[in-house]
Coordinates of C-alpha atoms and ligand atoms in Angstrom, one line a residue:
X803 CA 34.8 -22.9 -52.3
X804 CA 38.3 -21.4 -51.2
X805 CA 38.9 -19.3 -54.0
X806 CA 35.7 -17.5 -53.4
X807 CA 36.0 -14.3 -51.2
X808 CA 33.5 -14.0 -48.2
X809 CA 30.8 -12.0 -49.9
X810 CA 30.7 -14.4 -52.9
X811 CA 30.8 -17.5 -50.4
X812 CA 27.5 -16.1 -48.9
X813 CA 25.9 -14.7 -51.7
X814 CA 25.9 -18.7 -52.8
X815 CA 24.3 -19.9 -49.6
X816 CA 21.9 -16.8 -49.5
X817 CA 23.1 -15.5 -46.5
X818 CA 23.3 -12.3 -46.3
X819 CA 24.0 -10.3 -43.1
X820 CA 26.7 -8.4 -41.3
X821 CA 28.8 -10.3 -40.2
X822 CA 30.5 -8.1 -37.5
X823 CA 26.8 -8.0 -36.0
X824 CA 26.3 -11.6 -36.4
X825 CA 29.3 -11.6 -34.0
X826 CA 28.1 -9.1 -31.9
X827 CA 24.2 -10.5 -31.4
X828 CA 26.1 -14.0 -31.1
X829 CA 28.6 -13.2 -28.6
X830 CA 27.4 -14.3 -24.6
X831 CA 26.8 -11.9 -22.0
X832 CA 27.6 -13.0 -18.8
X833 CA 25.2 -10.8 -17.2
X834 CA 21.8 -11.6 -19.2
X835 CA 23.2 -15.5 -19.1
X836 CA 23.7 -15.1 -15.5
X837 CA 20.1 -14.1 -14.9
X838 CA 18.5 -16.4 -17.4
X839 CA 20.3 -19.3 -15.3
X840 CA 19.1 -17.7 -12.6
X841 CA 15.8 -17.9 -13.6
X842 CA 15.8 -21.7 -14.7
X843 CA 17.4 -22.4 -11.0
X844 CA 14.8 -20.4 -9.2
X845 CA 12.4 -22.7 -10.8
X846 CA 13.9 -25.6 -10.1
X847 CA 14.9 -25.1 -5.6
X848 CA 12.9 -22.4 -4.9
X849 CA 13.4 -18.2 -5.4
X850 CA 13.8 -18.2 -2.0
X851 CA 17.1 -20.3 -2.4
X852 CA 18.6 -18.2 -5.3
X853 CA 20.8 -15.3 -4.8
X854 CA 20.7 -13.7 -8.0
X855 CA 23.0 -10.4 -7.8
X856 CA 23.9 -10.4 -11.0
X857 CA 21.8 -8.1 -13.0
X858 CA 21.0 -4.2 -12.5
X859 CA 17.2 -4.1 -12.4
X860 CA 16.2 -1.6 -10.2
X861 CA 14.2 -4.1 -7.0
X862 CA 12.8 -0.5 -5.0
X863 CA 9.4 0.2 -7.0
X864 CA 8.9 3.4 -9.0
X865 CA 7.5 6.7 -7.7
X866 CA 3.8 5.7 -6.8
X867 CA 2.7 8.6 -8.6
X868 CA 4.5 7.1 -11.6
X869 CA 1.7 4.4 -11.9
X870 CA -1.2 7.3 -11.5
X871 CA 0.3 9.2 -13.8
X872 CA -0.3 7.0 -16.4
X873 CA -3.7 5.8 -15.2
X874 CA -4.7 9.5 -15.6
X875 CA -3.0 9.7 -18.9
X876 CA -4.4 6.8 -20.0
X877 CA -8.1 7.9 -19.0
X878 CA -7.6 11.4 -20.0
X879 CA -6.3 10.6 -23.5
X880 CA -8.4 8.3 -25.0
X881 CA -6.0 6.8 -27.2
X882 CA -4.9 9.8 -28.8
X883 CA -1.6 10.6 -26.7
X884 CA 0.0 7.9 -28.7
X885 CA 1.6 9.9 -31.8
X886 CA 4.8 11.0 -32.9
X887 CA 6.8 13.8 -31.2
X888 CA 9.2 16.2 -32.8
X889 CA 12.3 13.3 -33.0
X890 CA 14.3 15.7 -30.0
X891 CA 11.0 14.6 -28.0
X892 CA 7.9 16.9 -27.2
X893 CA 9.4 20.8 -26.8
X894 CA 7.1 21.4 -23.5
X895 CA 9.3 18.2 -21.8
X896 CA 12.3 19.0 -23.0
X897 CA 11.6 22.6 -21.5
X898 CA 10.2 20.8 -18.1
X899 CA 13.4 18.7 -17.7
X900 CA 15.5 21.8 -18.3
X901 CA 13.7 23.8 -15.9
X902 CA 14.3 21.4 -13.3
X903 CA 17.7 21.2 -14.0
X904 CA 18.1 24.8 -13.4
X905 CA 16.3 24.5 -9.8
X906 CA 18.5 21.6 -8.7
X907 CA 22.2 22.8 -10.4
X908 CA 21.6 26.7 -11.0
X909 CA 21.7 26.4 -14.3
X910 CA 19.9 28.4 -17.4
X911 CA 19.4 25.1 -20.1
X912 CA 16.3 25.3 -22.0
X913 CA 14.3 22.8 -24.3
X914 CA 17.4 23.6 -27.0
X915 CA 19.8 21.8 -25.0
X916 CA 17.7 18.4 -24.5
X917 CA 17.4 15.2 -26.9
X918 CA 15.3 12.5 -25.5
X919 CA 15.9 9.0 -25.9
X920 CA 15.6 5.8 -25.0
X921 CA 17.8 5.0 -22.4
X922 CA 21.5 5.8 -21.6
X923 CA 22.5 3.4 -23.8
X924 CA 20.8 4.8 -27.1
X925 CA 21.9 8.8 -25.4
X926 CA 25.5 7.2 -25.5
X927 CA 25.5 5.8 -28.6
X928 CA 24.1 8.4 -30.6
X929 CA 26.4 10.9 -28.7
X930 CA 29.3 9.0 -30.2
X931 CA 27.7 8.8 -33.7
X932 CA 27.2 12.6 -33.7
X933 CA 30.6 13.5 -32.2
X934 CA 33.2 10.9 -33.2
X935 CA 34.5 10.0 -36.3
X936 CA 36.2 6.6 -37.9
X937 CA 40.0 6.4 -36.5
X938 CA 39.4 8.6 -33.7
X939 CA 39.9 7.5 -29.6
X940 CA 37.1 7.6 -27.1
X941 CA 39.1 6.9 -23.8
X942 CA 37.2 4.8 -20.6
X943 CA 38.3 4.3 -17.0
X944 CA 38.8 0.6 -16.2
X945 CA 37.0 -1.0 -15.0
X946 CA 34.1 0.0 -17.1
X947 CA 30.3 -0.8 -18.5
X948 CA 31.5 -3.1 -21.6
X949 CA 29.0 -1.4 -24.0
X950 CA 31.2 1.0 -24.1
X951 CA 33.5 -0.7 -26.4
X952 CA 30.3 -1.9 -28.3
X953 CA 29.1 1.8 -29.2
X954 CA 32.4 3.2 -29.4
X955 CA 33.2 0.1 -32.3
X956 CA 29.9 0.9 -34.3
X957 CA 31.3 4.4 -35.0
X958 CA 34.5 2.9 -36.7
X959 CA 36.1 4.6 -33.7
X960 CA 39.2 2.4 -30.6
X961 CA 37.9 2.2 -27.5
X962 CA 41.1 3.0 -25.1
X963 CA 41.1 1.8 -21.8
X964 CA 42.9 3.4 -18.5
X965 CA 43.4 1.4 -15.1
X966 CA 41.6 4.1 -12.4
X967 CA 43.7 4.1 -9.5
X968 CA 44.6 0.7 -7.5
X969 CA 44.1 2.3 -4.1
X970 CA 40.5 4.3 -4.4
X971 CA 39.5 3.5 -8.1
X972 CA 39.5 7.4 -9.1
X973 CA 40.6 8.4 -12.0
X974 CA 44.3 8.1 -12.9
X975 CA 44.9 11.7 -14.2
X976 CA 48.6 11.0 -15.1
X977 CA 47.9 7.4 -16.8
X978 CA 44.9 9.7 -18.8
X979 CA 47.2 12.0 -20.3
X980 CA 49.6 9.3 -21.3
X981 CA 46.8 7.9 -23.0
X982 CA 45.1 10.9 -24.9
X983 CA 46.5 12.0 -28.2
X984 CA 45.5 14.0 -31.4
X985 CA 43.5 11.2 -31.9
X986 CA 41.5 11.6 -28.8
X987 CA 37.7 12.4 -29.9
X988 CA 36.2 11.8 -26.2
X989 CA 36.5 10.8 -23.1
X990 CA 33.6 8.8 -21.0
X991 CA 33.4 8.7 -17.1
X992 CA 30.6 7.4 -15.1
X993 CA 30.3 8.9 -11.5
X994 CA 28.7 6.9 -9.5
X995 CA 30.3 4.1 -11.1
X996 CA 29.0 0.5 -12.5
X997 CA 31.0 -1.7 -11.5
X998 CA 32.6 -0.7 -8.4
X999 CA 30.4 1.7 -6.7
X1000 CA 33.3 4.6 -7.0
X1001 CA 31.8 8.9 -6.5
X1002 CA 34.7 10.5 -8.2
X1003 CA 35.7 13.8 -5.7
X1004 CA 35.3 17.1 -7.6
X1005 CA 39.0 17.4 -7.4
X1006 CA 39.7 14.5 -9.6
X1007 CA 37.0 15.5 -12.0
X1008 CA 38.3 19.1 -11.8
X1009 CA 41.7 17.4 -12.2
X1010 CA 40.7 16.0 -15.1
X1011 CA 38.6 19.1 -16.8
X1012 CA 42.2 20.9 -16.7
X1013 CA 43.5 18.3 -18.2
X1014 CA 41.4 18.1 -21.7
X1015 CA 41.4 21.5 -21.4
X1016 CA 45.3 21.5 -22.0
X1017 CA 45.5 18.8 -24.2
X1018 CA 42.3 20.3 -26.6
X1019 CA 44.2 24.0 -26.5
X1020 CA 47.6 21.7 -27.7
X1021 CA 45.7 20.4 -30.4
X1022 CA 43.8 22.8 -31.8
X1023 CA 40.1 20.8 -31.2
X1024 CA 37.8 19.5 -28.2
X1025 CA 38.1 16.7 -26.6
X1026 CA 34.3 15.7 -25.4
X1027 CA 33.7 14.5 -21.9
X1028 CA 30.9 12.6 -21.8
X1029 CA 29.5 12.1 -18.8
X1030 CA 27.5 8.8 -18.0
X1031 CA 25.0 9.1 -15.4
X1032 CA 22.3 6.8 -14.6
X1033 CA 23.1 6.6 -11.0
X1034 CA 23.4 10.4 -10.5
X1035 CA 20.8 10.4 -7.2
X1036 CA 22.1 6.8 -6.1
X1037 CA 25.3 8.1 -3.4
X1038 CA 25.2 7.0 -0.4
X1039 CA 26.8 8.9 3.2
X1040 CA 25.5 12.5 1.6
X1041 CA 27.6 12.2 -1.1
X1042 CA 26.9 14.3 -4.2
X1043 CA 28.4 13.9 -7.3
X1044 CA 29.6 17.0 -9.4
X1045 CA 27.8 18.9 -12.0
X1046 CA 30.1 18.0 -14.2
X1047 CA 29.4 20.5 -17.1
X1048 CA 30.6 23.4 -14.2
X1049 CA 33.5 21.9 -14.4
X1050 CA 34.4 21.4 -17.8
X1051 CA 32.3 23.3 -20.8
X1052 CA 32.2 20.2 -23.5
X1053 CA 30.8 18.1 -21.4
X1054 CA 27.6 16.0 -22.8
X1055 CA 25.6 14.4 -19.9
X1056 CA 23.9 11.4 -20.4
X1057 CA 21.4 10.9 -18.5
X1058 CA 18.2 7.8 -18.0
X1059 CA 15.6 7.8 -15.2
X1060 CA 16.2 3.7 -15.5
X1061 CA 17.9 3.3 -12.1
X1062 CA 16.1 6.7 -10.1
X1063 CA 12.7 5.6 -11.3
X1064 CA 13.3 2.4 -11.8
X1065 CA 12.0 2.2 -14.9
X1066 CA 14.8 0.2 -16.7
X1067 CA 12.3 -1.5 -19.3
X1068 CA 10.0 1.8 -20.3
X1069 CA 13.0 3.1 -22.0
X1070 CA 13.7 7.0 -21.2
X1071 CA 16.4 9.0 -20.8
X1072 CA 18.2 12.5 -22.2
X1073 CA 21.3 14.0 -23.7
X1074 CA 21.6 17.8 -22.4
X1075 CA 24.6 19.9 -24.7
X1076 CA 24.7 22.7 -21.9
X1077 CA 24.8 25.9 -22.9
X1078 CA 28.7 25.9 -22.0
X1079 CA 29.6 23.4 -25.0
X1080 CA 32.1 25.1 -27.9
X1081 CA 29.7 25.6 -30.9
X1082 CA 26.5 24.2 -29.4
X1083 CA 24.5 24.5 -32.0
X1084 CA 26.3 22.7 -34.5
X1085 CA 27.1 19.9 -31.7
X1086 CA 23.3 20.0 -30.6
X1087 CA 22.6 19.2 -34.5
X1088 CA 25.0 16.8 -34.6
X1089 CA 23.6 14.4 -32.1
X1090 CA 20.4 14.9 -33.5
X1091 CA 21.7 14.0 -36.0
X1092 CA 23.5 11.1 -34.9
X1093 CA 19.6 10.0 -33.3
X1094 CA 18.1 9.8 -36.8
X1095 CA 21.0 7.6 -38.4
X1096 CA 20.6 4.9 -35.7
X1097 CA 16.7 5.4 -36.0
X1098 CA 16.9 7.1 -32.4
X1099 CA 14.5 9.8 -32.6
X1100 CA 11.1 10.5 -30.8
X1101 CA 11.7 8.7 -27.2
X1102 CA 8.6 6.8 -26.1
X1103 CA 5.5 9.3 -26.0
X1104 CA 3.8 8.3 -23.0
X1105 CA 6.6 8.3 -21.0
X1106 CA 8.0 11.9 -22.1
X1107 CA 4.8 12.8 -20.7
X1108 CA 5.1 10.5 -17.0
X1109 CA 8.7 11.8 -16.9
X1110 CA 7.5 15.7 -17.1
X1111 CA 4.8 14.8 -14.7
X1112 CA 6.8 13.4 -12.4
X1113 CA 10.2 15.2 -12.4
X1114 CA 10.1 16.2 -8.7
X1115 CA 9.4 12.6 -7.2
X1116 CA 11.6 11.9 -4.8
X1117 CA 14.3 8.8 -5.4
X1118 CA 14.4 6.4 -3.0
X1119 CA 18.2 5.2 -2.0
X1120 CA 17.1 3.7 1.7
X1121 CA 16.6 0.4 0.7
X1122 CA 20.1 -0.1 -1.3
X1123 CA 21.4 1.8 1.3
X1124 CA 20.3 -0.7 3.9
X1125 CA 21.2 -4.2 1.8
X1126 CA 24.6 -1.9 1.2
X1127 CA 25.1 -1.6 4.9
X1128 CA 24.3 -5.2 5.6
X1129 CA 26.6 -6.5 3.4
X1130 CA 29.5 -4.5 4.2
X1131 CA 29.2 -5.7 7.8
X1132 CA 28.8 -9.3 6.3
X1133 CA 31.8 -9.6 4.1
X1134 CA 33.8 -7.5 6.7
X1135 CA 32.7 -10.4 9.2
X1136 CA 33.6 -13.1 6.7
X1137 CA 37.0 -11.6 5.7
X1138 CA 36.5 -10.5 1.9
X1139 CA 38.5 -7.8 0.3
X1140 CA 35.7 -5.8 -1.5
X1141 CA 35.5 -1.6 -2.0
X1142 CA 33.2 0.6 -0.3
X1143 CA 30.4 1.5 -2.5
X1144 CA 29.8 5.4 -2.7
X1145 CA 26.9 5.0 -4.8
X1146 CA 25.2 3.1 -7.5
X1147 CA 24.4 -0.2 -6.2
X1148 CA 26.9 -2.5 -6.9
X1149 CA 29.8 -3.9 -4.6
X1150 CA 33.2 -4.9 -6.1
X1151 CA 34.6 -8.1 -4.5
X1152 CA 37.9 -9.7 -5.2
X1153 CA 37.6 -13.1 -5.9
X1154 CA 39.8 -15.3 -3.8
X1155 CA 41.2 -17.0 -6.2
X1156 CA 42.8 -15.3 -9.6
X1157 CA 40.7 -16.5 -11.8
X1158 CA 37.1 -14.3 -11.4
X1159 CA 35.7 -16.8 -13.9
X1160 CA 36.2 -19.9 -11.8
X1161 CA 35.6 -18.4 -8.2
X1162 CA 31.8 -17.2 -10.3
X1163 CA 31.7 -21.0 -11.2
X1164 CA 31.9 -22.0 -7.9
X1165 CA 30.0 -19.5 -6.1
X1166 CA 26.9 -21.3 -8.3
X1167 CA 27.5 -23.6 -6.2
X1168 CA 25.5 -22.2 -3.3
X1169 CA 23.0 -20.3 -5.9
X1170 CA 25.0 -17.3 -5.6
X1171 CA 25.2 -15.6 -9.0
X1172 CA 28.0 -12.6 -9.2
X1173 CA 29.7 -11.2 -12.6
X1174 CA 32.9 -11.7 -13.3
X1175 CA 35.0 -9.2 -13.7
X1176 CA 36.5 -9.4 -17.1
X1177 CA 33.3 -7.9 -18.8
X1178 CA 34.7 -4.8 -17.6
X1179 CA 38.2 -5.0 -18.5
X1180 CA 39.9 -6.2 -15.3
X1181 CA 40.5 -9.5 -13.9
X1182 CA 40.0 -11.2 -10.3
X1183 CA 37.3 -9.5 -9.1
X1184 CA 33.2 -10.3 -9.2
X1185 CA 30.5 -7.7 -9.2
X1186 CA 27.7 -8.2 -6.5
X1187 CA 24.1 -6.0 -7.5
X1188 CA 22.4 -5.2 -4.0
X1189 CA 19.1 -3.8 -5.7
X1190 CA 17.3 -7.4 -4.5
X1191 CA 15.5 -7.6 -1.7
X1192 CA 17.0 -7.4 2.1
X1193 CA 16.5 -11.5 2.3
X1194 CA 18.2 -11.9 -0.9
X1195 CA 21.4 -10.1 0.5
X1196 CA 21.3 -12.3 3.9
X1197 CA 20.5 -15.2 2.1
X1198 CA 23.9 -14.3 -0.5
X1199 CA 26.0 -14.0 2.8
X1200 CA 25.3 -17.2 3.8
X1201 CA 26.4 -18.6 0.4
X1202 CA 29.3 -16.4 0.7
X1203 CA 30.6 -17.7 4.0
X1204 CA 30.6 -21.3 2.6
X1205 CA 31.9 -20.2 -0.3
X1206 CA 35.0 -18.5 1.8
X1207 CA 35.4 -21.8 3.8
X1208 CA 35.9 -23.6 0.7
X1209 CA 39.2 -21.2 -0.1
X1210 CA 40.6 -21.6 3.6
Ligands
PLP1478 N1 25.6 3.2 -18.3 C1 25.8 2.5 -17.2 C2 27.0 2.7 -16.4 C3 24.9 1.5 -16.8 O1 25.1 0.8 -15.7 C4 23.7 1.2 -17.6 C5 22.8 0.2 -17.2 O2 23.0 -0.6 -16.4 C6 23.6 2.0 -18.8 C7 24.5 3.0 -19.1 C8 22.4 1.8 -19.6 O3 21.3 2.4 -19.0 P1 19.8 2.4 -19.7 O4 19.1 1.2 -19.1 O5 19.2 3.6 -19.3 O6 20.0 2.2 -21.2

């Protein structure tokens, strides 16, 4: 058996799979085991007596006209709206999405500039198979959403990560360009952030845009910025997050309605290549291209259609804003160090002891379920989601206060 190399030892016990997936699909993930225990407690004392703030599921229900929508559809259609689109999704959305784009950041896109998906996680994923090649760089802010380093991998390409600043967690624009080099394919950002809740200002995004502009004029090609932004509409205090592509021409947006709509499970989402992108075309065809290798083409019918229906729904923010507010004043009252979300709806704590892993361990204690922070590439700190209900947060802050008294 030892002299036999890895494909020969597998071919003899008829196994044949990837390994490096095998890894991948066996590895844990705090988050999903986190709310799968959650789930088996909640049976056991009560949902009432589980805090569960550790997954990202949306708790403020979709647009009402989201449901009708597809009650209509549904009637309407007869089972015939269920075909294939064009794998870019249906021209007529694409054109819809564009145009309402335009209204909200004066902008001329059309249909051209649009590939649907499903989710920001597919948008991101194929963005990196179209646009980055084997032994190239794609460059994240820490901390960061791991899957980064998952979709960055699967296109043979080094996820490189970069500390945002200690004080505000914006980006370090010095630390960056330390880090970017002729290898440097792409950079990702993610404004308003998961996991701490950060709004980067225009200036450090501008900051930034000079900088790739620099560094992609030094060597002679452009570095992407990729902009991940499924929390665009969640900032709080009338904050608004840039337009990123006014800022810098090659920037991809990646956008999902998972967190606005809350419609995490249905699956939809775009890539826009503005108009502004070096050699659009070629990069449009590119991440169409990158779609069709990983079998991402032709997003979910039905909800191309809800989506253009609906585009103008309002998103409602009040009730994260509310749990947000609540437990700001709570922790402040308790005495934990945590960072003042901007948007998105997640709170960044620091654990009070430095091991994030063990302080999450004993926080189950009380039925409080956080997420450690080494997921996302730093240590010491937990990640609290506040899109629960408002008696889920107070019911948490009781659970933290014991959990503090058990520290002092
Ligand atoms: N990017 C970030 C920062 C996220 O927080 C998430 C989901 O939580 C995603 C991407 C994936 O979003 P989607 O559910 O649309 O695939």
């Amino acid at each position: 058996m030892g002299s036999q190399t890895p494909f020969e030892q597998r071919l003899k016990a008829g196994i044949m799979i990837n390994e490096h997936m095998y890894e991948l699909g066996a590895a844990p993930n705090k988050i999903r085991e986190t709310f799968a225990y959650g789930l088996e407690r909640k049976a056991i004392v009560g949902p009432e007596n589980v805090y569960d703030l550790s997954i990202g599921n949306p708790s403020v229900p979709s647009p009402a006209i989201i449901d009708e929508t597809i009650a209509r559809m549904a009637q309407e259609s007869k089972g015939t709206m269920h075909a294939y689109t064009p794998s870019p999704g249906l021209e007529d959305v694409r054109q819809t999405i564009a145009e309402n784009l335009n209204r909200r950041f004066n902008q001329s896109y059309s249909a051209a500039d649009l590939y649907l998906t499903s989710g920001a996680s597919s948008s991101i994923a194929i963005t990196f198979k179209g646009l980055v090649q084997p032994g190239e760089e794609v460059i994240t802010n820490v901390p960061y959403f791991t899957e980064y380093k998952t979709w960055t991998e699967n296109v043979g390409a080094t996820l490189v990560e970069v500390l945002t600043r200690t004080d505000d967690f914006q980006m370090d624009i010095p630390a960056l360009e330390r880090a970017i080099n002729p290898k440097t394919a792409a950079i990702i950002i993610n404004s308003p952030n998961n996991p701490v809740g950060t709004v980067y200002t225009d200036q450090n995004i501008k900051d930034l845009a000079d900088l790739l502009a620099a560094k992609s004029r030094e060597y002679g090609h452009t570095i992407y910025l990729v902009s991940d932004e499924p929390y665009r509409e969640l900032a709080y205090d009338g904050l608004t997050p840039a337009w990123v592509p006014d800022l810098y021409p090659a920037t991809i947006v990646c956008y999902s309605w998972s967190k606005s709509f809350s419609l995490p499970g249905e699956r939809i989402a775009y890539i826009l290549v503005p108009p502004s992108m070096p050699d659009h075309d070629r990069v449009y065809k590119a991440i169409c291209g990158g779609g069709r290798s990983l079998g991402y083409i032709c997003a979910g019918t039905l909800f191309q259609r809800v989506v253009q229906a609906c585009i103008d729904a309002p998103v409602n923010i009040e009730p994260y804003d509310v749990n947000r507010k609540i437990l700001m004043e709570g922790l402040d009252r308790i005495g934990y160090t945590y960072i003042k979300p901007q948007g998105a709806f997640y709170m960044w704590i620091q654990a009070l002891e430095p091991d994030a892993n063990a302080f999450y361990e004993r926080a189950k204690k009380y039925e409080l379920l956080l997420v450690p922070s080494d997921g996302f590439g730093v240590k010491g700190w937990v990640r609290a989601g506040y899109c629960c209900s408002k008696e889920t947060i107070e019911g948490a802050l009781v659970a933290f206060e014991k959990l503090y008294r058990e520290y002092r």
